[in-house]
Amino acid sequence: AGQKVKLTVKASGGTKKYRYKFRYKRSGTKKIKGISNYRSKKAANWRPKESGRYTLYVYVRDKTTKRTAKKIIRNYIVS
């Protein structure tokens, strides 16, 4: 816990100029919290404050879409 984690994603398909939103949820909680809002950067830094299991979410939109085109989910353990 307390260490910086760099999250990076690569999207393809659709119309380029993708926008990404990064989120996380700690195991045992119900609330999904923000790392970043939609933006053009395909990477975000995250510094978890507590150890535990986390689910990381990346939402991707392409240039022509106002809705989320893809949601990527990964599990991550912080010690």
Coordinates of C-alpha atoms in Angstrom, one line a residue:
A1 CA 0.0 0.0 0.0
G2 CA 1.1 3.5 -0.7
Q3 CA 3.2 2.6 -3.7
K4 CA 2.3 4.2 -7.1
V5 CA 0.9 1.9 -9.7
K6 CA 0.9 3.0 -13.4
L7 CA -2.1 1.7 -15.3
T8 CA -1.9 1.6 -19.1
V9 CA -4.4 0.5 -21.7
K10 CA -4.3 0.1 -25.4
A11 CA -7.5 0.3 -27.5
S12 CA -8.2 -0.5 -31.1
G13 CA -11.2 -0.5 -33.5
G14 CA -13.8 2.2 -33.8
T15 CA -12.7 5.7 -34.6
K16 CA -9.3 6.8 -33.1
K17 CA -9.0 9.6 -30.6
Y18 CA -10.0 7.3 -27.8
R19 CA -10.9 8.6 -24.3
Y20 CA -10.3 6.6 -21.2
K21 CA -11.7 6.7 -17.6
F22 CA -10.0 4.7 -14.8
R23 CA -11.8 3.5 -11.7
Y24 CA -11.2 1.1 -8.8
K25 CA -13.2 -0.8 -6.1
R26 CA -11.8 -2.3 -3.0
S27 CA -13.0 -5.8 -2.2
G28 CA -15.7 -5.7 0.5
T29 CA -17.0 -2.3 -0.5
K30 CA -19.8 -1.3 -2.8
K31 CA -18.6 2.0 -4.1
I32 CA -16.5 2.3 -7.3
K33 CA -14.1 5.3 -6.9
G34 CA -12.4 7.4 -9.5
I35 CA -8.8 7.5 -10.6
S36 CA -9.4 9.8 -13.6
N37 CA -12.4 11.1 -15.6
Y38 CA -12.6 10.6 -19.4
R39 CA -9.4 12.0 -21.0
S40 CA -7.2 11.2 -24.0
K41 CA -4.3 9.9 -21.9
K42 CA -4.2 6.1 -22.0
A43 CA -2.4 5.8 -18.7
A44 CA -3.1 6.9 -15.1
N45 CA -1.2 6.7 -11.8
W46 CA -3.0 5.1 -8.9
R47 CA -1.7 5.0 -5.3
P48 CA -3.8 2.6 -3.2
K49 CA -3.9 3.7 0.5
E50 CA -4.8 0.3 1.9
S51 CA -3.7 -3.3 1.3
G52 CA -6.3 -5.7 -0.1
R53 CA -7.9 -6.9 -3.2
Y54 CA -9.0 -4.4 -5.8
T55 CA -11.0 -4.5 -9.0
L56 CA -9.7 -2.0 -11.6
Y57 CA -11.9 -0.7 -14.4
V58 CA -11.0 1.1 -17.6
Y59 CA -13.9 2.6 -19.6
V60 CA -13.1 3.4 -23.3
R61 CA -14.9 5.7 -25.7
D62 CA -14.0 6.3 -29.3
K63 CA -14.2 9.7 -31.1
T64 CA -17.7 9.3 -32.4
T65 CA -19.4 7.7 -29.4
K66 CA -20.8 9.4 -26.3
R67 CA -21.4 6.1 -24.6
T68 CA -18.8 3.6 -23.3
A69 CA -17.6 1.3 -26.0
K70 CA -15.6 -1.0 -23.9
K71 CA -15.1 -1.8 -20.2
I72 CA -12.0 -3.6 -19.1
I73 CA -11.8 -5.2 -15.7
R74 CA -8.8 -6.6 -13.9
N75 CA -8.2 -7.8 -10.4
Y76 CA -5.2 -6.5 -8.4
I77 CA -3.8 -7.4 -5.0
V78 CA -2.0 -4.7 -2.9
S79 CA 0.1 -5.9 0.0

